XYZ file of C-alpha atoms in Angstrom:
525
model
C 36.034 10.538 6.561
C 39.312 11.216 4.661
C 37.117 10.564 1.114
C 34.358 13.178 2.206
C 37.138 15.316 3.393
C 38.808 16.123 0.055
C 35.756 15.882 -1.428
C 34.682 19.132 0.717
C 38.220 20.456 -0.099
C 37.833 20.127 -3.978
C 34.461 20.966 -3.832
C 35.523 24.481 -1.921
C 38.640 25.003 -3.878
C 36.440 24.565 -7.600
C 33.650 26.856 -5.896
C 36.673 29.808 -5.103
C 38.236 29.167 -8.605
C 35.364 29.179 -10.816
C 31.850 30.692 -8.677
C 33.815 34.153 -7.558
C 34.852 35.371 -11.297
C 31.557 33.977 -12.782
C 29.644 36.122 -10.380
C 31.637 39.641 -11.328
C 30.897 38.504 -14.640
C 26.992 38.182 -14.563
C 27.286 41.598 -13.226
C 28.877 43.218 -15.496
C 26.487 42.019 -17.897
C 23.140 42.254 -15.829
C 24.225 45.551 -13.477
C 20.671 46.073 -12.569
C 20.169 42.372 -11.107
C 20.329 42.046 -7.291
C 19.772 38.732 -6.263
C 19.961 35.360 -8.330
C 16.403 33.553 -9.176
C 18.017 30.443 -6.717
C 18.293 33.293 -4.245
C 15.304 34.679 -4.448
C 13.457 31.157 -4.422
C 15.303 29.930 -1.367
C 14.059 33.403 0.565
C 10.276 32.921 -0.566
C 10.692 29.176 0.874
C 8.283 26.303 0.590
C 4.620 27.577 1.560
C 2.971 25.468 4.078
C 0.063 24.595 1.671
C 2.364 22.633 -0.640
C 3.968 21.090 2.987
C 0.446 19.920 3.697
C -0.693 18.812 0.079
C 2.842 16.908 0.017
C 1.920 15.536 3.505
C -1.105 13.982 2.469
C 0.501 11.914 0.442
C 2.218 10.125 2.796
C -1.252 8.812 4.735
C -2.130 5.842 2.043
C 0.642 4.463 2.727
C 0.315 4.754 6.260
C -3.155 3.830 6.527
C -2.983 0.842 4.895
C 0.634 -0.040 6.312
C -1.273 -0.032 9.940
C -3.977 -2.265 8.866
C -2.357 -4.523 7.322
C 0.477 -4.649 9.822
C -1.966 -4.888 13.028
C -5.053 -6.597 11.828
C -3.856 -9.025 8.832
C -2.743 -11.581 10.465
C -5.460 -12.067 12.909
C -7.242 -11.768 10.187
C -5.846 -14.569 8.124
C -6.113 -16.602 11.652
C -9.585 -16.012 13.031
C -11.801 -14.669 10.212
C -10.319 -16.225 6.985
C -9.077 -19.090 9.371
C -6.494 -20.151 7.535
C -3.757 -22.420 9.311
C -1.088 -20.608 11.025
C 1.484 -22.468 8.728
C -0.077 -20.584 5.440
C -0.783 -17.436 7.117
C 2.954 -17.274 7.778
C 3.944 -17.774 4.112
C 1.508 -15.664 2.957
C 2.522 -12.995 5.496
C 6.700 -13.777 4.189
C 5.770 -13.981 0.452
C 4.279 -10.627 0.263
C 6.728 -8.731 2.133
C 9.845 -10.699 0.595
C 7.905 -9.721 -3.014
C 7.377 -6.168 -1.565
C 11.104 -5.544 -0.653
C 11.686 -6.885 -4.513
C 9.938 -4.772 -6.081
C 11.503 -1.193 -4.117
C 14.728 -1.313 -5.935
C 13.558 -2.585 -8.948
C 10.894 -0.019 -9.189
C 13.500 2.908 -7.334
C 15.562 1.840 -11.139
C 12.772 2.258 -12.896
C 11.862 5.816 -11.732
C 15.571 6.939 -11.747
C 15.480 6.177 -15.626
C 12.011 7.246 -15.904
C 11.898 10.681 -18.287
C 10.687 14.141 -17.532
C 6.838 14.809 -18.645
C 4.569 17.525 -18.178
C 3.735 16.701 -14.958
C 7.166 15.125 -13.610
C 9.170 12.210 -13.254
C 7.621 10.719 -10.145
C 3.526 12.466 -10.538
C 3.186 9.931 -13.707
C 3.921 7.112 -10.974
C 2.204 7.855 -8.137
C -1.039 8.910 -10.202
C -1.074 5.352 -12.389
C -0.824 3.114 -9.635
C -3.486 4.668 -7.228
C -6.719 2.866 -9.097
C -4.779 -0.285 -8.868
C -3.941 -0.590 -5.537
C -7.265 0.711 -4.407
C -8.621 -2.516 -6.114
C -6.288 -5.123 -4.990
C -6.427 -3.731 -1.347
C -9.628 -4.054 -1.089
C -10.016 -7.594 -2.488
C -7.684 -8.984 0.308
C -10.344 -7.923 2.789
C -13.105 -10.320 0.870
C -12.693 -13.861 2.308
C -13.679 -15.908 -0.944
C -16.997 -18.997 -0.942
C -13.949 -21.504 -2.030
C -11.449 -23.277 0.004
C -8.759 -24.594 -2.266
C -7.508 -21.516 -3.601
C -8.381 -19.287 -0.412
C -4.245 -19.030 0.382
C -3.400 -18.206 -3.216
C -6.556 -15.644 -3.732
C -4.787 -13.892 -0.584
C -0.842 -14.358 -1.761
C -2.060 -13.231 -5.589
C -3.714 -9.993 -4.470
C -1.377 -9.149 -1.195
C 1.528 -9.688 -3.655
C -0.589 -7.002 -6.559
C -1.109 -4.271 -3.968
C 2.714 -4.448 -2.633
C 3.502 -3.805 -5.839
C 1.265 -1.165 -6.794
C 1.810 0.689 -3.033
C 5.346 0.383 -4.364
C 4.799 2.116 -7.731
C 3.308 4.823 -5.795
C 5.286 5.642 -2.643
C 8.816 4.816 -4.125
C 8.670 7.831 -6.297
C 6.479 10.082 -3.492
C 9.643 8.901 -0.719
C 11.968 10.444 -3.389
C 9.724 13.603 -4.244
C 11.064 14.951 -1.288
C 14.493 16.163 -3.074
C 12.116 17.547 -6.063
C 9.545 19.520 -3.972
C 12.319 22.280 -3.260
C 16.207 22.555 -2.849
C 16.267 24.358 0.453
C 17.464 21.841 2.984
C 15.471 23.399 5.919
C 12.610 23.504 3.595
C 12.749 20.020 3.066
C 13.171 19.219 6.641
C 10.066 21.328 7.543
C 8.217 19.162 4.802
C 9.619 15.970 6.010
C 7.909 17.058 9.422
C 4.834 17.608 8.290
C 4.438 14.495 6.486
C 5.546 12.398 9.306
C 2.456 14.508 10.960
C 0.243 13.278 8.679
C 1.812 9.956 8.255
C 1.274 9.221 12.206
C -2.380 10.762 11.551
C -2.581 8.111 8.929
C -1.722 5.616 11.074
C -4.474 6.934 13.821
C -7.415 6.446 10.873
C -6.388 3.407 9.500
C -6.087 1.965 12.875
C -9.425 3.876 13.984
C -11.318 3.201 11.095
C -10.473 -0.907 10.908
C -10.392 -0.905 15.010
C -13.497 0.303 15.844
C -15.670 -0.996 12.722
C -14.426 -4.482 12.923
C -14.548 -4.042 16.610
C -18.220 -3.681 16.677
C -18.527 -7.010 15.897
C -16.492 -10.032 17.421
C -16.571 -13.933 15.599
C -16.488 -14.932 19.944
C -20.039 -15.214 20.953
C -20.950 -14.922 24.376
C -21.455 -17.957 26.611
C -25.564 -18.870 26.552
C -27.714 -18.481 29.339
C -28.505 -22.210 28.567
C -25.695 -24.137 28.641
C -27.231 -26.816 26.793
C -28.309 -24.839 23.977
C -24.987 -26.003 21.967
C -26.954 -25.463 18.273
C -27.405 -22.245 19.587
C -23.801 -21.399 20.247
C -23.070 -22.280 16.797
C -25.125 -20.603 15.015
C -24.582 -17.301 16.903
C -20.853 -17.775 16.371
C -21.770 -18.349 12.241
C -23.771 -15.049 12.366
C -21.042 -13.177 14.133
C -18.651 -14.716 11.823
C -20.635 -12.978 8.513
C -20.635 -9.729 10.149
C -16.988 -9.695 10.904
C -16.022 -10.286 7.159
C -18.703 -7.292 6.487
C -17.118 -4.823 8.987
C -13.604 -6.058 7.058
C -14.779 -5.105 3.891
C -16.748 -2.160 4.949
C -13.638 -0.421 6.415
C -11.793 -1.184 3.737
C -13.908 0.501 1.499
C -13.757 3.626 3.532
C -9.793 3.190 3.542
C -10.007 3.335 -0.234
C -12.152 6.419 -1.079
C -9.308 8.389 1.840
C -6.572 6.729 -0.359
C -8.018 8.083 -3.770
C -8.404 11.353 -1.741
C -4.769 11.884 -0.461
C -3.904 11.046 -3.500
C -5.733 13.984 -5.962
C -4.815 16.479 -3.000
C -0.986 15.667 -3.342
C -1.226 15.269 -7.332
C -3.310 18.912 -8.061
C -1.522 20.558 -4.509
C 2.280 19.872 -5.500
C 4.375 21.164 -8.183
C 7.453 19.148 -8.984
C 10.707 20.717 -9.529
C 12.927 19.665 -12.588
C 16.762 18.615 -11.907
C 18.812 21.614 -12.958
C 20.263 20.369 -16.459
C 23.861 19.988 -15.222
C 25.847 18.146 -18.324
C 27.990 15.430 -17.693
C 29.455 13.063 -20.149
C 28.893 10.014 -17.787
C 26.487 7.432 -19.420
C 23.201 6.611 -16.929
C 24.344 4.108 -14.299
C 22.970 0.380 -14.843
C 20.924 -1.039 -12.210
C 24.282 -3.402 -10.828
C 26.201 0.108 -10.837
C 23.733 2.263 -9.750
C 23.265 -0.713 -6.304
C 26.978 -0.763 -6.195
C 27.823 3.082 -6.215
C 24.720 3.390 -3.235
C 25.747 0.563 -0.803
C 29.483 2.054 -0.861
C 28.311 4.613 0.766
C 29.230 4.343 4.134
C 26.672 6.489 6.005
C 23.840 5.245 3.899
C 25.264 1.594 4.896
C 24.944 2.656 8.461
C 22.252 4.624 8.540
C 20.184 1.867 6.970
C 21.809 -1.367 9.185
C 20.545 0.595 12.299
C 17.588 1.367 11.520
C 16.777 -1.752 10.178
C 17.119 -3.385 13.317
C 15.150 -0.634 15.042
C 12.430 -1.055 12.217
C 11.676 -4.039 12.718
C 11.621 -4.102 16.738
C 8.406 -2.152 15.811
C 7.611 -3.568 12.982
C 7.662 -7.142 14.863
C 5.185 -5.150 17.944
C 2.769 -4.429 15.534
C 2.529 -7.114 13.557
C 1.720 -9.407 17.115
C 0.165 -6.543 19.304
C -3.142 -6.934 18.065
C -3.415 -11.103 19.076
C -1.288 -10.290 22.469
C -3.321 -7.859 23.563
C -6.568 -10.400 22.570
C -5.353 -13.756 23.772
C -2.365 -12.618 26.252
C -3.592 -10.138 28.005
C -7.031 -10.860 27.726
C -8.670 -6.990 26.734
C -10.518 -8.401 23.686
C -13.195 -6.018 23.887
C -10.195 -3.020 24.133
C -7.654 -3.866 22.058
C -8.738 -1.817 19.114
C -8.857 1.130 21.657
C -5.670 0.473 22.644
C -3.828 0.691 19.248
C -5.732 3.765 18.821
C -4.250 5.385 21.617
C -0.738 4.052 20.868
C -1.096 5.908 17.469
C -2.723 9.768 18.941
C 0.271 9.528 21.297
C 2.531 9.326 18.516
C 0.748 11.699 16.163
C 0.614 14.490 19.413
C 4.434 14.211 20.174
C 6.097 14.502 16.522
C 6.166 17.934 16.555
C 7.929 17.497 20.098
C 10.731 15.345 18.353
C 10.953 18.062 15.141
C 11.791 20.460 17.748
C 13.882 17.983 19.963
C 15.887 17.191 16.491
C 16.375 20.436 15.485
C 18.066 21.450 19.000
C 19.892 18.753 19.954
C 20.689 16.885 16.877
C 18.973 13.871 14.709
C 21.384 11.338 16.224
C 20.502 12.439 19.665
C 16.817 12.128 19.202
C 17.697 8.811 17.956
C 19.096 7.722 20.800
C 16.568 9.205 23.271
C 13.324 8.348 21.123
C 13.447 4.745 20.243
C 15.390 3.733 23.564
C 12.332 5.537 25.570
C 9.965 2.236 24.675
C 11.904 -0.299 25.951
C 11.413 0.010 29.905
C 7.607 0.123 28.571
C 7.897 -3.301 26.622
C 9.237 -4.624 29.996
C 6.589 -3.727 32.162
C 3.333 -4.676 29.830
C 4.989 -8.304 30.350
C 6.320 -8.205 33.991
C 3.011 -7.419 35.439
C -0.401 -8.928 36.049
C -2.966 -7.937 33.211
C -4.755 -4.501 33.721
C -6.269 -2.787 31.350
C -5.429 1.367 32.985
C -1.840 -0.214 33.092
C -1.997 -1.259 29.212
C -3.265 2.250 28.480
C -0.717 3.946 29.882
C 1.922 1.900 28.766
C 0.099 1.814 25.214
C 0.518 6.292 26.281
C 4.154 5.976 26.256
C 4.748 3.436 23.392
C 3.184 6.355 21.079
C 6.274 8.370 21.903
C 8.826 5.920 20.876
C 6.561 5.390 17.466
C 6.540 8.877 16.491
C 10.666 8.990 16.813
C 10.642 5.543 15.136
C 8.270 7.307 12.362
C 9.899 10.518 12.026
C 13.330 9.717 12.351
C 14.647 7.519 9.320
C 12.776 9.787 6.790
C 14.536 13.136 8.226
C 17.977 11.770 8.098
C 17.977 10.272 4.616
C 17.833 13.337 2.743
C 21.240 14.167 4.904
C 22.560 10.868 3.163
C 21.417 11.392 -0.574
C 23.143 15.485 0.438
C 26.412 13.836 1.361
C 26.358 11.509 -1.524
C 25.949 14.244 -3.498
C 29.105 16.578 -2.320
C 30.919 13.032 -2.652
C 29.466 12.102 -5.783
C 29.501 15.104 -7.972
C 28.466 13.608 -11.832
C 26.815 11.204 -10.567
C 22.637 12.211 -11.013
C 19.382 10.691 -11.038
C 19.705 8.596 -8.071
C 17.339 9.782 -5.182
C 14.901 6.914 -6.212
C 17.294 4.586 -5.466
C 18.166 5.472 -2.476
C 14.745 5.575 -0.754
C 13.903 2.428 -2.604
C 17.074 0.105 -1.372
C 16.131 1.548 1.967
C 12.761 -0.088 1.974
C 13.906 -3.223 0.301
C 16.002 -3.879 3.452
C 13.254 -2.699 5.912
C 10.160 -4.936 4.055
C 12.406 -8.157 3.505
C 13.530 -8.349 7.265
C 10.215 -7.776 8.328
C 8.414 -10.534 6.093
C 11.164 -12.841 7.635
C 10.313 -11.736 11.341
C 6.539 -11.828 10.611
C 6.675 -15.214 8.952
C 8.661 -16.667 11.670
C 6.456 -15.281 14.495
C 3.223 -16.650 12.764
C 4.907 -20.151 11.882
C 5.989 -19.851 15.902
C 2.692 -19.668 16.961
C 1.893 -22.769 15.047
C 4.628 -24.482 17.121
C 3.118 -23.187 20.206
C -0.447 -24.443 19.247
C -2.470 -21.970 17.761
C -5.863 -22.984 17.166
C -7.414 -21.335 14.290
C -10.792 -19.815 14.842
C -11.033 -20.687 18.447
C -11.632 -17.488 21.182
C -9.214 -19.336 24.073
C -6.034 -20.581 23.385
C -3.132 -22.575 24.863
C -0.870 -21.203 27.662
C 2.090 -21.533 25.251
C 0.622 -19.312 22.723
C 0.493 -16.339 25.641
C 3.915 -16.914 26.374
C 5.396 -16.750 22.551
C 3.301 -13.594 22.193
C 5.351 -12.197 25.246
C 8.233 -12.708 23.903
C 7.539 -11.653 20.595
C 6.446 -8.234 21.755
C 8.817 -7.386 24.292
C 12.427 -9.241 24.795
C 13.347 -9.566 21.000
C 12.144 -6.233 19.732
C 13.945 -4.717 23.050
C 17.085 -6.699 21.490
C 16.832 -5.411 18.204
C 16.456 -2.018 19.631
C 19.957 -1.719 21.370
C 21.808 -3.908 18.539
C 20.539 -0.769 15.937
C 21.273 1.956 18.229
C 25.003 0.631 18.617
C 24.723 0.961 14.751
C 23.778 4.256 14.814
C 26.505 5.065 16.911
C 28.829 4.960 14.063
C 26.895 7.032 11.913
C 28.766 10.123 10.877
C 27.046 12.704 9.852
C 26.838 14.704 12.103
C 25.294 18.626 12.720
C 28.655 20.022 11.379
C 28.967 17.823 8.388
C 25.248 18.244 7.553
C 25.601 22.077 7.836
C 28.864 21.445 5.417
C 26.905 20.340 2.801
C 24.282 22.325 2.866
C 26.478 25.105 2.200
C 28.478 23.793 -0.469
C 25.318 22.237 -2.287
C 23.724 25.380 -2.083
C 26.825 27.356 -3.494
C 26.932 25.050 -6.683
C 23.300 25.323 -7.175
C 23.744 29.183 -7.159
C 26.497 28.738 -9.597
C 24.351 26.467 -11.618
C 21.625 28.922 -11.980
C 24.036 31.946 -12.742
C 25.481 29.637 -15.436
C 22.568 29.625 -16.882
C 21.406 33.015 -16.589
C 24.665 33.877 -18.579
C 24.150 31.749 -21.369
C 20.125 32.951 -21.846
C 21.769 36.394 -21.497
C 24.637 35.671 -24.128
């Protein structure tokens, strides 16, 4: 506190030496000029199409997150039927090589030069025939068996990396899209809006196509008729891997979609051209000068441990709901409802966070799932119950969703008043954040697949051991519910707060005012 402190004090004290004469200045020269062009820009505001053409670019990654994250690995278990042991690397590979590649593409963007259509638009539009490709090819199960776990490493590993190239430099488009704090705020919103609805089609569109189809046949009239059992579960098991690679085809047509709607809807703004004599920061400088930050430290350590509470639900909700609870016919209905629920009830927590406070929110938001977790293993199966509590768990998503991404730009803002020559570094920021978040949850999800090999997971097979129910229990409900209080304690000792935010708000504001009268003076010299 006593660092940002007299950095607010210098910061105020350069502002009253230097901002007040430069303004009586500019008049003198330009006596017929009311307002400053900053002025003027921060009154006219963001408009709410380029909120909603930003917003859509936020659902690829979405859509794709939720299908991967709830329906690869039963995927890689009971239609690829690979063995739980290389499902789990597979799973741990590509989200330990997806956290690698954040901060090493975050570098490359900070250091990436100014065309005529951005910094971060050359990015995001290169990368989106790529991973449209490669995402689709992990849906095809291949007619070899050898190389079936490295076909699925090899092009899970591709897309992470190309999903990276493209929503790296969209996470950090958020400080380029407009300098007005509430503005960005309001856009952050919306894109969590769409983000959630994202999450809604991806899990719609995979749910209900693949769960048309089902590789567990019903029992035969005949009992005897074994040949006939087989080949009905053979049949079954074709049309599941077409309903896999028929959805994601329709996943990739609304990815190239999102993506031409943000690139043609959104105009990105160019850093005012501040001079500074500092060289660019390396990459071991530019890590260095970001994790001493102390509220980006703690903002990221608690959510990280809330992140992957959820992140460790949904990557096991999909086979509990199947194999634990039994609802295999439902389950796809069920993770739809969980995500309407949380797309209906972010605007709820915009407003909650803009009353009573992000941190608030926090707490109240993510803590509101865990009596839920509790009860969807405490009681008897029922599907109205799982419903409801699937109702509820939508509520806690949306905060979980909505949350992280609002208060970063508060961090990069405060690095900023603390930080005054250093530039370029909003990439790197949003990038080191997801490094952190993807690594931890590869880990979790690797372990959790390799413990249901320990518990005697059967690949392929419709009924499995009791064991396997009860590591699914506690894989959905008492270690996420752990992971949820240890990050909220975290939290706790984050400290920005509303008055600090509001603090540098004004003083960023002030020196971008100053900045622009600058350089109205020298045009007018």
């Amino acid at each position: 506190m006593a660092r940002g402190e007299g950095a607010e004090q210098y910061s105020a004290t350069l502002l009253t030496a230097t901002v007040k004469p430069m303004k009586t200045e500019i008049k003198a020269i330009k006596p017929n000029e009311q307002r400053s062009f900053t002025e003027t820009q921060r009154k006219s505001g963001l408009s709410v199409w380029s909120k909603l053409c930003y917003a859509f670019g936020g659902a690829p990654y979405q859509i794709t997150g939720s299908t991967l994250g709830f329906f690869l690995q039963i995927y890689l278990l009971d239609v690829a039927q690979l063995d739980p042991f290389y499902a789990s690397i597979i799973l741990f590979v590509g989200r330990a090589w997806d956290a690698i590649t954040d901060p090493t593409v975050g570098f490359l963007v900070s250091r990436s030069r100014w065309t005529s259509i951005g910094r971060m638009m050359p990015w995001i539009l290169c990368s989106t025939p790529f991973a449209v490709l490669t995402y689709f090819l992990i849906w095809y199960v291949p007619s070899f068996e050898e190389g079936k776990v490295i076909w699925y490493l090899v092009f899970y590993c591709l897309f992470q990396s190309m999903q990276t190239c493209f929503h790296v430099p969209y996470s950090a488009l958020t400080m380029f899209i407009t300098s007005d704090q509430k503005d960005r705020d309001s856009a952050t919103a919306y894109r969590m809006m769409v983000e959630v609805l994202g999450t809604v089609l991806g899990t719609a569109i995979q749910g209900q196509i693949v769960g048309g189809v089902s590789s567990c046949p019903t029992e035969p009239k005949d009992s005897n008729s074994t040949n006939t059992t087989m080949n009905t579960t053979i049949v079954s098991l074709e049309d599941t891997k077409q309903a896999y690679l028929l959805a994601s085809g329709v996943i990739c047509i609304i990815y190239i979609f999102c993506a031409t709607v943000l690139f043609f809807g959104v105009k990105e703004q160019k850093e005012s051209d501040r001079k500074t004599s500092a060289p660019p920061l390396t990459f071991r400088q530019g890590l260095w000068v970001i994790v001493s930050h102390g509220p980006y430290v703690k903002l990221v350590i608690g959510f990280l441990f809330t992140s992957l509470a959820f992140m460790l639900l949904e990557g096991n909700f999909a086979l509990f709901i199947t194999h634990a609870l039994g609802h295999r016919k439902d389950f796809q209905n069920i993770l739809l409802v969980i995500m309407l629920s949380g797309s209906l009830t972010i605007p709820w927590w915009q407003w909650f966070l803009t009353r009573f406070g992000k941190k608030t929110a926090t707490y109240c938001g993510i803590s509101w799932a865990v009596p839920f977790m509790i009860l969807i293993v405490s009681i008897q199966s029922h599907l109205i119950i799982s419903y409801l509590v699937s109702v509820a768990a939508g509520v806690s998503v949306a905060a979980a969703f909505l949350l992280p991404w609002s208060m970063l730009p508060d961090v990069v803002d405060d690095f900023k008043v603390q930080n005054p020559d250093v530039h370029g570094h909003e990439a790197l920021f949003y990038s080191f954040y997801v490094f952190f978040i993807k690594f931890a949850s590869g880990l979790s999800l690797g372990i959790s697949t390799l413990s249901l090999k320990f518990a005697g997971y059967v690949t392929g097979e419709c009924s499995q051991p009791e064991a396997v129910s009860s590591t699914l229990k506690v894989l959905v409900s008492p270690v996420p519910i752990v992971l949820i209080i240890i990050g909220l304690l975290v939290i706790k000792t984050y400290p920005i707060d509303e008055e600090r935010r509001q603090g540098n708000r004004k003083l960023l504001q002030d020196l971008l005012d100053s900045e622009s009268e600058t350089s109205e003076l020298g045009s007018s010299v």
